[in-house]
Amino acid sequence: GCTKKLLMRAVQCALKQSMLQAEMGSLALRDELTGVYNRRGFLALAERQLKLGRRSGRAILVFFADVDGLKQINDKFGHAEGDLALVRAAQVLEKTFRDSDVIARFGGDEFAVLALEVSGHSEATIRARLEQNLKELNARHSLYTLSISLGAARFDPASPRSPESIEQLMIRADEGMYEEKRHRSKPFLVAALD
């Protein structure tokens, strides 16, 4: 009777505590606003993927993405709209990449993505999908045009010139993103309200 009830209660409490700890661990690795991984979660998973890539001989793509004009969105429409732009950017990235790819918000308006390279999942294919997904999103939301600059770096275990660490890959991807921003034909413009 009483012992059995106490034992059941102890098991329930232990299960509840275990579930809360798992949830807290997940929250520590996720960006609260967008729901994608945060920097800590990305780096932990990226290191693991890099090791797997080395062992399996598979190439890895690392992308660095920046939401263009976020400051102007915040200034013109308020921070709530700026937050919504970040959420939409995360959703576009999730739609662009595969479920198995690691997407993270690094802070502010910057995101990083790690993708195992497989046939049909090249940088050019990803860029084309990103442009299409942004076009579809912008057709539905006309307050401003959401734009994302993207830089990429490739880890190829067969190449001696390939970056050796996640940090080196991220630096190259970040440089590529800023290069894209410099050469973009149209700067980001926030739509004027009538």
Short mmCIF file of C-alpha atoms in Angstrom, two decimals, residues 17-107:
data_model
loop_
_atom_site.label_atom_id
_atom_site.label_comp_id
_atom_site.label_asym_id
_atom_site.label_seq_id
_atom_site.Cartn_x
_atom_site.Cartn_y
_atom_site.Cartn_z
CA GLN A 17 13.19 15.95 -13.08
CA SER A 18 14.88 14.05 -15.91
CA MET A 19 12.48 15.55 -18.45
CA LEU A 20 13.05 19.06 -17.05
CA GLN A 21 16.83 18.61 -17.24
CA ALA A 22 16.57 17.44 -20.86
CA GLU A 23 14.37 20.45 -21.69
CA MET A 24 16.81 22.83 -19.97
CA GLY A 25 19.70 21.27 -21.91
CA SER A 26 17.80 21.78 -25.14
CA LEU A 27 17.00 25.39 -24.24
CA ALA A 28 20.68 26.05 -23.54
CA LEU A 29 21.47 25.07 -27.15
CA ARG A 30 18.55 26.86 -28.86
CA ASP A 31 17.96 30.49 -29.76
CA GLU A 32 14.92 31.65 -27.80
CA LEU A 33 13.55 33.91 -30.54
CA THR A 34 13.93 31.77 -33.67
CA GLY A 35 14.01 28.24 -32.27
CA VAL A 36 17.11 27.30 -34.30
CA TYR A 37 20.37 26.38 -32.57
CA ASN A 38 22.39 29.10 -30.88
CA ARG A 39 26.17 29.56 -31.19
CA ARG A 40 26.91 27.02 -28.45
CA GLY A 41 24.65 24.38 -30.00
CA PHE A 42 26.08 24.99 -33.47
CA LEU A 43 29.71 24.72 -32.38
CA ALA A 44 29.07 21.50 -30.44
CA LEU A 45 27.31 19.84 -33.38
CA ALA A 46 29.69 21.28 -35.99
CA GLU A 47 32.78 19.84 -34.29
CA ARG A 48 31.11 16.43 -34.25
CA GLN A 49 30.15 16.71 -37.94
CA LEU A 50 33.67 17.77 -38.91
CA LYS A 51 35.10 14.67 -37.22
CA LEU A 52 32.54 12.50 -39.03
CA GLY A 53 33.42 14.20 -42.32
CA ARG A 54 37.11 13.45 -41.81
CA ARG A 55 36.44 9.80 -40.98
CA SER A 56 33.92 9.22 -43.76
CA GLY A 57 35.70 11.33 -46.40
CA ARG A 58 32.59 13.48 -46.92
CA ALA A 59 32.82 17.16 -47.71
CA ILE A 60 31.09 19.70 -45.48
CA LEU A 61 29.73 23.11 -46.43
CA VAL A 62 29.57 25.92 -43.89
CA PHE A 63 27.46 28.97 -44.68
CA PHE A 64 27.39 32.31 -42.94
CA ALA A 65 24.22 34.34 -43.52
CA ASP A 66 23.35 37.91 -42.62
CA VAL A 67 19.88 39.47 -42.64
CA ASP A 68 20.40 42.60 -44.72
CA GLY A 69 19.07 45.89 -43.38
CA LEU A 70 17.89 44.66 -39.98
CA LYS A 71 18.87 47.97 -38.37
CA GLN A 72 16.71 49.86 -40.90
CA ILE A 73 13.78 47.50 -40.22
CA ASN A 74 14.17 48.08 -36.47
CA ASP A 75 14.48 51.86 -36.93
CA LYS A 76 11.54 52.21 -39.31
CA PHE A 77 9.08 49.58 -38.04
CA GLY A 78 10.21 48.84 -34.47
CA HIS A 79 12.02 45.99 -32.75
CA ALA A 80 8.98 43.69 -32.77
CA GLU A 81 9.06 43.79 -36.60
CA GLY A 82 12.84 43.31 -36.50
CA ASP A 83 12.32 40.20 -34.37
CA LEU A 84 9.72 38.98 -36.85
CA ALA A 85 12.24 39.51 -39.68
CA LEU A 86 14.71 37.29 -37.79
CA VAL A 87 12.07 34.60 -37.27
CA ARG A 88 11.18 34.75 -40.97
CA ALA A 89 14.86 34.56 -41.94
CA ALA A 90 15.25 31.44 -39.77
CA GLN A 91 12.16 29.93 -41.41
CA VAL A 92 13.53 30.66 -44.89
CA LEU A 93 16.84 29.01 -43.95
CA GLU A 94 15.00 25.98 -42.54
CA LYS A 95 13.02 25.69 -45.77
CA THR A 96 16.19 26.11 -47.87
CA PHE A 97 18.31 23.53 -46.06
CA ARG A 98 17.63 19.90 -45.16
CA ASP A 99 16.40 18.69 -41.77
CA SER A 100 19.80 17.05 -41.24
CA ASP A 101 21.66 20.36 -41.70
CA VAL A 102 22.53 22.42 -38.62
CA ILE A 103 21.11 25.96 -38.63
CA ALA A 104 21.99 28.44 -35.88
CA ARG A 105 21.52 32.08 -35.03
CA PHE A 106 24.89 33.42 -33.99
CA GLY A 107 23.48 36.62 -32.56
#
